């Protein structure tokens, strides 16, 4: 996955704003990840989310890959299959790739609003988000 301010020469690219171009190289994703990335089906879906301090997206999964860009605040990401519940902290101006098919939660553990832009590739006939029960590995 590449995140750049200029258009990429390989893969699919999506303009999220005048500042960023997102390019996902599906061949590299398939080689470098144990997840099963799905090729884009139609146009990618994008949305902006705002979470107040102390808020959460709740435990969930996705049927395909998503790129999450943190515009403001700090996202704290937990994986459902991590027995130690170790957080991944993603500050504003950074992002991460969710390869899909994994249960996770994103929380705002900071003191200001968390604002994210999410670009999702959802296979035809699937919901963008699948609510999941807490896997029980984290104390929250």
mmCIF file with all atom_site columns, C-alpha atoms in Angstrom:
data_model
loop_
_atom_site.group_PDB
_atom_site.id
_atom_site.type_symbol
_atom_site.label_atom_id
_atom_site.label_alt_id
_atom_site.label_comp_id
_atom_site.label_asym_id
_atom_site.label_entity_id
_atom_site.label_seq_id
_atom_site.pdbx_PDB_ins_code
_atom_site.Cartn_x
_atom_site.Cartn_y
_atom_site.Cartn_z
_atom_site.occupancy
_atom_site.B_iso_or_equiv
_atom_site.pdbx_formal_charge
_atom_site.auth_seq_id
_atom_site.auth_comp_id
_atom_site.auth_asym_id
_atom_site.auth_atom_id
_atom_site.pdbx_PDB_model_num
ATOM 1   C CA . UNK A 1 1   ? 0.000   0.000   0.000   1.00 0.00 ? 1   UNK A CA 1
ATOM 2   C CA . UNK A 1 2   ? 1.263   3.435   -0.892  1.00 0.00 ? 2   UNK A CA 1
ATOM 3   C CA . UNK A 1 3   ? 0.094   6.721   0.576   1.00 0.00 ? 3   UNK A CA 1
ATOM 4   C CA . UNK A 1 4   ? 1.378   9.683   -1.365  1.00 0.00 ? 4   UNK A CA 1
ATOM 5   C CA . UNK A 1 5   ? 0.623   13.229  -2.405  1.00 0.00 ? 5   UNK A CA 1
ATOM 6   C CA . UNK A 1 6   ? 1.200   12.385  -6.067  1.00 0.00 ? 6   UNK A CA 1
ATOM 7   C CA . UNK A 1 7   ? -0.646  9.872   -8.242  1.00 0.00 ? 7   UNK A CA 1
ATOM 8   C CA . UNK A 1 8   ? 0.791   6.366   -8.144  1.00 0.00 ? 8   UNK A CA 1
ATOM 9   C CA . UNK A 1 9   ? 1.901   4.534   -11.256 1.00 0.00 ? 9   UNK A CA 1
ATOM 10  C CA . UNK A 1 10  ? 0.563   1.093   -10.250 1.00 0.00 ? 10  UNK A CA 1
ATOM 11  C CA . UNK A 1 11  ? -2.579  -0.292  -8.701  1.00 0.00 ? 11  UNK A CA 1
ATOM 12  C CA . UNK A 1 12  ? -5.885  1.495   -8.221  1.00 0.00 ? 12  UNK A CA 1
ATOM 13  C CA . UNK A 1 13  ? -5.889  5.092   -7.067  1.00 0.00 ? 13  UNK A CA 1
ATOM 14  C CA . UNK A 1 14  ? -8.563  7.216   -5.466  1.00 0.00 ? 14  UNK A CA 1
ATOM 15  C CA . UNK A 1 15  ? -8.455  10.953  -4.846  1.00 0.00 ? 15  UNK A CA 1
ATOM 16  C CA . UNK A 1 16  ? -9.624  11.533  -1.277  1.00 0.00 ? 16  UNK A CA 1
ATOM 17  C CA . UNK A 1 17  ? -8.998  15.267  -1.299  1.00 0.00 ? 17  UNK A CA 1
ATOM 18  C CA . UNK A 1 18  ? -6.808  17.728  -3.126  1.00 0.00 ? 18  UNK A CA 1
ATOM 19  C CA . UNK A 1 19  ? -4.006  16.808  -0.665  1.00 0.00 ? 19  UNK A CA 1
ATOM 20  C CA . UNK A 1 20  ? -3.866  13.028  -0.933  1.00 0.00 ? 20  UNK A CA 1
ATOM 21  C CA . UNK A 1 21  ? -4.007  10.298  -3.521  1.00 0.00 ? 21  UNK A CA 1
ATOM 22  C CA . UNK A 1 22  ? -4.424  6.771   -2.232  1.00 0.00 ? 22  UNK A CA 1
ATOM 23  C CA . UNK A 1 23  ? -3.005  3.925   -4.282  1.00 0.00 ? 23  UNK A CA 1
ATOM 24  C CA . UNK A 1 24  ? -3.376  0.285   -3.387  1.00 0.00 ? 24  UNK A CA 1
ATOM 25  C CA . UNK A 1 25  ? -1.152  -2.154  -5.226  1.00 0.00 ? 25  UNK A CA 1
ATOM 26  C CA . UNK A 1 26  ? -3.252  -5.327  -5.112  1.00 0.00 ? 26  UNK A CA 1
ATOM 27  C CA . UNK A 1 27  ? -0.403  -7.603  -6.211  1.00 0.00 ? 27  UNK A CA 1
ATOM 28  C CA . UNK A 1 28  ? 1.853   -6.389  -3.402  1.00 0.00 ? 28  UNK A CA 1
ATOM 29  C CA . UNK A 1 29  ? -1.005  -6.662  -0.876  1.00 0.00 ? 29  UNK A CA 1
ATOM 30  C CA . UNK A 1 30  ? -1.593  -10.265 -1.907  1.00 0.00 ? 30  UNK A CA 1
ATOM 31  C CA . UNK A 1 31  ? 2.100   -11.129 -1.543  1.00 0.00 ? 31  UNK A CA 1
ATOM 32  C CA . UNK A 1 32  ? 2.885   -9.237  1.671   1.00 0.00 ? 32  UNK A CA 1
ATOM 33  C CA . UNK A 1 33  ? -0.224  -10.041 3.686   1.00 0.00 ? 33  UNK A CA 1
ATOM 34  C CA . UNK A 1 34  ? -1.719  -13.180 5.173   1.00 0.00 ? 34  UNK A CA 1
ATOM 35  C CA . UNK A 1 35  ? -5.152  -11.593 4.734   1.00 0.00 ? 35  UNK A CA 1
ATOM 36  C CA . UNK A 1 36  ? -7.273  -12.203 1.667   1.00 0.00 ? 36  UNK A CA 1
ATOM 37  C CA . UNK A 1 37  ? -7.514  -8.812  -0.035  1.00 0.00 ? 37  UNK A CA 1
ATOM 38  C CA . UNK A 1 38  ? -10.430 -8.522  -2.415  1.00 0.00 ? 38  UNK A CA 1
ATOM 39  C CA . UNK A 1 39  ? -10.035 -6.672  -5.692  1.00 0.00 ? 39  UNK A CA 1
ATOM 40  C CA . UNK A 1 40  ? -12.074 -3.490  -5.969  1.00 0.00 ? 40  UNK A CA 1
ATOM 41  C CA . UNK A 1 41  ? -15.653 -4.140  -7.034  1.00 0.00 ? 41  UNK A CA 1
ATOM 42  C CA . UNK A 1 42  ? -16.959 -1.026  -8.703  1.00 0.00 ? 42  UNK A CA 1
ATOM 43  C CA . UNK A 1 43  ? -16.040 2.274   -7.109  1.00 0.00 ? 43  UNK A CA 1
ATOM 44  C CA . UNK A 1 44  ? -14.427 2.445   -3.680  1.00 0.00 ? 44  UNK A CA 1
ATOM 45  C CA . UNK A 1 45  ? -16.584 3.761   -0.853  1.00 0.00 ? 45  UNK A CA 1
ATOM 46  C CA . UNK A 1 46  ? -15.293 6.598   1.317   1.00 0.00 ? 46  UNK A CA 1
ATOM 47  C CA . UNK A 1 47  ? -16.615 8.240   4.447   1.00 0.00 ? 47  UNK A CA 1
ATOM 48  C CA . UNK A 1 48  ? -15.470 10.581  7.179   1.00 0.00 ? 48  UNK A CA 1
ATOM 49  C CA . UNK A 1 49  ? -16.029 9.597   10.822  1.00 0.00 ? 49  UNK A CA 1
ATOM 50  C CA . UNK A 1 50  ? -15.763 11.696  13.979  1.00 0.00 ? 50  UNK A CA 1
ATOM 51  C CA . UNK A 1 51  ? -15.433 10.120  17.422  1.00 0.00 ? 51  UNK A CA 1
ATOM 52  C CA . UNK A 1 52  ? -15.548 12.207  20.603  1.00 0.00 ? 52  UNK A CA 1
ATOM 53  C CA . UNK A 1 53  ? -12.919 11.632  23.310  1.00 0.00 ? 53  UNK A CA 1
ATOM 54  C CA . UNK A 1 54  ? -13.651 8.324   25.058  1.00 0.00 ? 54  UNK A CA 1
ATOM 55  C CA . UNK A 1 55  ? -15.670 7.052   22.082  1.00 0.00 ? 55  UNK A CA 1
ATOM 56  C CA . UNK A 1 56  ? -15.197 3.948   19.969  1.00 0.00 ? 56  UNK A CA 1
ATOM 57  C CA . UNK A 1 57  ? -16.202 2.364   16.661  1.00 0.00 ? 57  UNK A CA 1
ATOM 58  C CA . UNK A 1 58  ? -17.037 -0.826  18.567  1.00 0.00 ? 58  UNK A CA 1
ATOM 59  C CA . UNK A 1 59  ? -15.746 -4.288  17.700  1.00 0.00 ? 59  UNK A CA 1
ATOM 60  C CA . UNK A 1 60  ? -16.281 -5.021  14.011  1.00 0.00 ? 60  UNK A CA 1
ATOM 61  C CA . UNK A 1 61  ? -14.771 -6.449  10.824  1.00 0.00 ? 61  UNK A CA 1
ATOM 62  C CA . UNK A 1 62  ? -14.928 -5.701  7.098   1.00 0.00 ? 62  UNK A CA 1
ATOM 63  C CA . UNK A 1 63  ? -15.389 -8.042  4.120   1.00 0.00 ? 63  UNK A CA 1
ATOM 64  C CA . UNK A 1 64  ? -12.619 -6.314  2.155   1.00 0.00 ? 64  UNK A CA 1
ATOM 65  C CA . UNK A 1 65  ? -9.647  -3.974  2.621   1.00 0.00 ? 65  UNK A CA 1
ATOM 66  C CA . UNK A 1 66  ? -9.894  -0.407  3.918   1.00 0.00 ? 66  UNK A CA 1
ATOM 67  C CA . UNK A 1 67  ? -7.450  2.449   4.171   1.00 0.00 ? 67  UNK A CA 1
ATOM 68  C CA . UNK A 1 68  ? -7.882  4.582   7.291   1.00 0.00 ? 68  UNK A CA 1
ATOM 69  C CA . UNK A 1 69  ? -6.394  8.098   7.344   1.00 0.00 ? 69  UNK A CA 1
ATOM 70  C CA . UNK A 1 70  ? -6.343  9.975   10.656  1.00 0.00 ? 70  UNK A CA 1
ATOM 71  C CA . UNK A 1 71  ? -7.086  13.639  9.921   1.00 0.00 ? 71  UNK A CA 1
ATOM 72  C CA . UNK A 1 72  ? -7.280  14.864  13.534  1.00 0.00 ? 72  UNK A CA 1
ATOM 73  C CA . UNK A 1 73  ? -6.745  13.409  16.984  1.00 0.00 ? 73  UNK A CA 1
ATOM 74  C CA . UNK A 1 74  ? -5.218  9.998   17.619  1.00 0.00 ? 74  UNK A CA 1
ATOM 75  C CA . UNK A 1 75  ? -6.690  6.599   16.731  1.00 0.00 ? 75  UNK A CA 1
ATOM 76  C CA . UNK A 1 76  ? -5.926  3.670   19.022  1.00 0.00 ? 76  UNK A CA 1
ATOM 77  C CA . UNK A 1 77  ? -6.388  0.356   17.212  1.00 0.00 ? 77  UNK A CA 1
ATOM 78  C CA . UNK A 1 78  ? -6.779  -3.058  18.895  1.00 0.00 ? 78  UNK A CA 1
ATOM 79  C CA . UNK A 1 79  ? -6.918  -6.461  17.172  1.00 0.00 ? 79  UNK A CA 1
ATOM 80  C CA . UNK A 1 80  ? -9.336  -9.108  18.365  1.00 0.00 ? 80  UNK A CA 1
ATOM 81  C CA . UNK A 1 81  ? -6.812  -11.916 17.946  1.00 0.00 ? 81  UNK A CA 1
ATOM 82  C CA . UNK A 1 82  ? -4.094  -10.237 20.073  1.00 0.00 ? 82  UNK A CA 1
ATOM 83  C CA . UNK A 1 83  ? -4.096  -11.999 23.475  1.00 0.00 ? 83  UNK A CA 1
ATOM 84  C CA . UNK A 1 84  ? -2.109  -9.120  25.038  1.00 0.00 ? 84  UNK A CA 1
ATOM 85  C CA . UNK A 1 85  ? -4.501  -6.403  23.754  1.00 0.00 ? 85  UNK A CA 1
ATOM 86  C CA . UNK A 1 86  ? -1.522  -4.277  22.654  1.00 0.00 ? 86  UNK A CA 1
ATOM 87  C CA . UNK A 1 87  ? -2.642  -0.931  21.168  1.00 0.00 ? 87  UNK A CA 1
ATOM 88  C CA . UNK A 1 88  ? -1.414  0.498   17.875  1.00 0.00 ? 88  UNK A CA 1
ATOM 89  C CA . UNK A 1 89  ? -1.450  4.293   18.178  1.00 0.00 ? 89  UNK A CA 1
ATOM 90  C CA . UNK A 1 90  ? -1.972  6.226   14.934  1.00 0.00 ? 90  UNK A CA 1
ATOM 91  C CA . UNK A 1 91  ? -1.554  10.040  15.153  1.00 0.00 ? 91  UNK A CA 1
ATOM 92  C CA . UNK A 1 92  ? -3.056  12.699  12.886  1.00 0.00 ? 92  UNK A CA 1
ATOM 93  C CA . UNK A 1 93  ? -1.400  12.772  9.473   1.00 0.00 ? 93  UNK A CA 1
ATOM 94  C CA . UNK A 1 94  ? -0.831  9.006   9.495   1.00 0.00 ? 94  UNK A CA 1
ATOM 95  C CA . UNK A 1 95  ? -2.887  6.045   8.435   1.00 0.00 ? 95  UNK A CA 1
ATOM 96  C CA . UNK A 1 96  ? -3.115  2.280   8.353   1.00 0.00 ? 96  UNK A CA 1
ATOM 97  C CA . UNK A 1 97  ? -4.484  -0.475  6.153   1.00 0.00 ? 97  UNK A CA 1
ATOM 98  C CA . UNK A 1 98  ? -7.130  -2.858  7.426   1.00 0.00 ? 98  UNK A CA 1
ATOM 99  C CA . UNK A 1 99  ? -6.817  -5.895  5.140   1.00 0.00 ? 99  UNK A CA 1
ATOM 100 C CA . UNK A 1 100 ? -10.340 -7.038  6.020   1.00 0.00 ? 100 UNK A CA 1
ATOM 101 C CA . UNK A 1 101 ? -11.722 -10.201 7.628   1.00 0.00 ? 101 UNK A CA 1
ATOM 102 C CA . UNK A 1 102 ? -10.216 -9.428  11.078  1.00 0.00 ? 102 UNK A CA 1
ATOM 103 C CA . UNK A 1 103 ? -12.130 -8.362  14.204  1.00 0.00 ? 103 UNK A CA 1
ATOM 104 C CA . UNK A 1 104 ? -10.838 -5.062  15.606  1.00 0.00 ? 104 UNK A CA 1
ATOM 105 C CA . UNK A 1 105 ? -11.825 -1.873  17.406  1.00 0.00 ? 105 UNK A CA 1
ATOM 106 C CA . UNK A 1 106 ? -10.698 1.743   16.999  1.00 0.00 ? 106 UNK A CA 1
ATOM 107 C CA . UNK A 1 107 ? -10.978 3.949   20.079  1.00 0.00 ? 107 UNK A CA 1
ATOM 108 C CA . UNK A 1 108 ? -10.436 7.638   20.788  1.00 0.00 ? 108 UNK A CA 1
ATOM 109 C CA . UNK A 1 109 ? -8.363  7.570   23.965  1.00 0.00 ? 109 UNK A CA 1
ATOM 110 C CA . UNK A 1 110 ? -7.257  11.190  23.465  1.00 0.00 ? 110 UNK A CA 1
ATOM 111 C CA . UNK A 1 111 ? -8.653  14.532  24.630  1.00 0.00 ? 111 UNK A CA 1
ATOM 112 C CA . UNK A 1 112 ? -9.782  15.918  21.231  1.00 0.00 ? 112 UNK A CA 1
ATOM 113 C CA . UNK A 1 113 ? -12.117 14.613  18.533  1.00 0.00 ? 113 UNK A CA 1
ATOM 114 C CA . UNK A 1 114 ? -10.759 11.795  16.376  1.00 0.00 ? 114 UNK A CA 1
ATOM 115 C CA . UNK A 1 115 ? -11.520 12.405  12.691  1.00 0.00 ? 115 UNK A CA 1
ATOM 116 C CA . UNK A 1 116 ? -10.816 9.671   10.147  1.00 0.00 ? 116 UNK A CA 1
ATOM 117 C CA . UNK A 1 117 ? -11.365 9.218   6.435   1.00 0.00 ? 117 UNK A CA 1
ATOM 118 C CA . UNK A 1 118 ? -11.942 5.591   5.483   1.00 0.00 ? 118 UNK A CA 1
ATOM 119 C CA . UNK A 1 119 ? -11.751 4.276   1.925   1.00 0.00 ? 119 UNK A CA 1
ATOM 120 C CA . UNK A 1 120 ? -13.245 0.778   1.739   1.00 0.00 ? 120 UNK A CA 1
ATOM 121 C CA . UNK A 1 121 ? -13.337 -1.768  -1.050  1.00 0.00 ? 121 UNK A CA 1
ATOM 122 C CA . UNK A 1 122 ? -16.447 -3.850  -0.464  1.00 0.00 ? 122 UNK A CA 1
ATOM 123 C CA . UNK A 1 123 ? -17.233 -6.931  -2.571  1.00 0.00 ? 123 UNK A CA 1
ATOM 124 C CA . UNK A 1 124 ? -20.616 -6.765  -4.301  1.00 0.00 ? 124 UNK A CA 1
ATOM 125 C CA . UNK A 1 125 ? -23.460 -7.950  -2.089  1.00 0.00 ? 125 UNK A CA 1
ATOM 126 C CA . UNK A 1 126 ? -21.649 -7.390  1.223   1.00 0.00 ? 126 UNK A CA 1
ATOM 127 C CA . UNK A 1 127 ? -22.166 -4.778  3.945   1.00 0.00 ? 127 UNK A CA 1
ATOM 128 C CA . UNK A 1 128 ? -19.226 -2.396  4.477   1.00 0.00 ? 128 UNK A CA 1
ATOM 129 C CA . UNK A 1 129 ? -19.096 -3.193  8.203   1.00 0.00 ? 129 UNK A CA 1
ATOM 130 C CA . UNK A 1 130 ? -19.935 -6.307  10.215  1.00 0.00 ? 130 UNK A CA 1
ATOM 131 C CA . UNK A 1 131 ? -20.564 -5.769  13.942  1.00 0.00 ? 131 UNK A CA 1
ATOM 132 C CA . UNK A 1 132 ? -18.722 -8.373  16.029  1.00 0.00 ? 132 UNK A CA 1
ATOM 133 C CA . UNK A 1 133 ? -18.995 -9.407  19.696  1.00 0.00 ? 133 UNK A CA 1
ATOM 134 C CA . UNK A 1 134 ? -16.109 -8.503  21.976  1.00 0.00 ? 134 UNK A CA 1
ATOM 135 C CA . UNK A 1 135 ? -13.506 -11.254 21.626  1.00 0.00 ? 135 UNK A CA 1
ATOM 136 C CA . UNK A 1 136 ? -12.726 -10.929 25.347  1.00 0.00 ? 136 UNK A CA 1
ATOM 137 C CA . UNK A 1 137 ? -9.011  -10.214 24.975  1.00 0.00 ? 137 UNK A CA 1
ATOM 138 C CA . UNK A 1 138 ? -9.248  -6.584  26.137  1.00 0.00 ? 138 UNK A CA 1
ATOM 139 C CA . UNK A 1 139 ? -10.562 -5.286  29.482  1.00 0.00 ? 139 UNK A CA 1
ATOM 140 C CA . UNK A 1 140 ? -13.020 -2.870  27.824  1.00 0.00 ? 140 UNK A CA 1
#
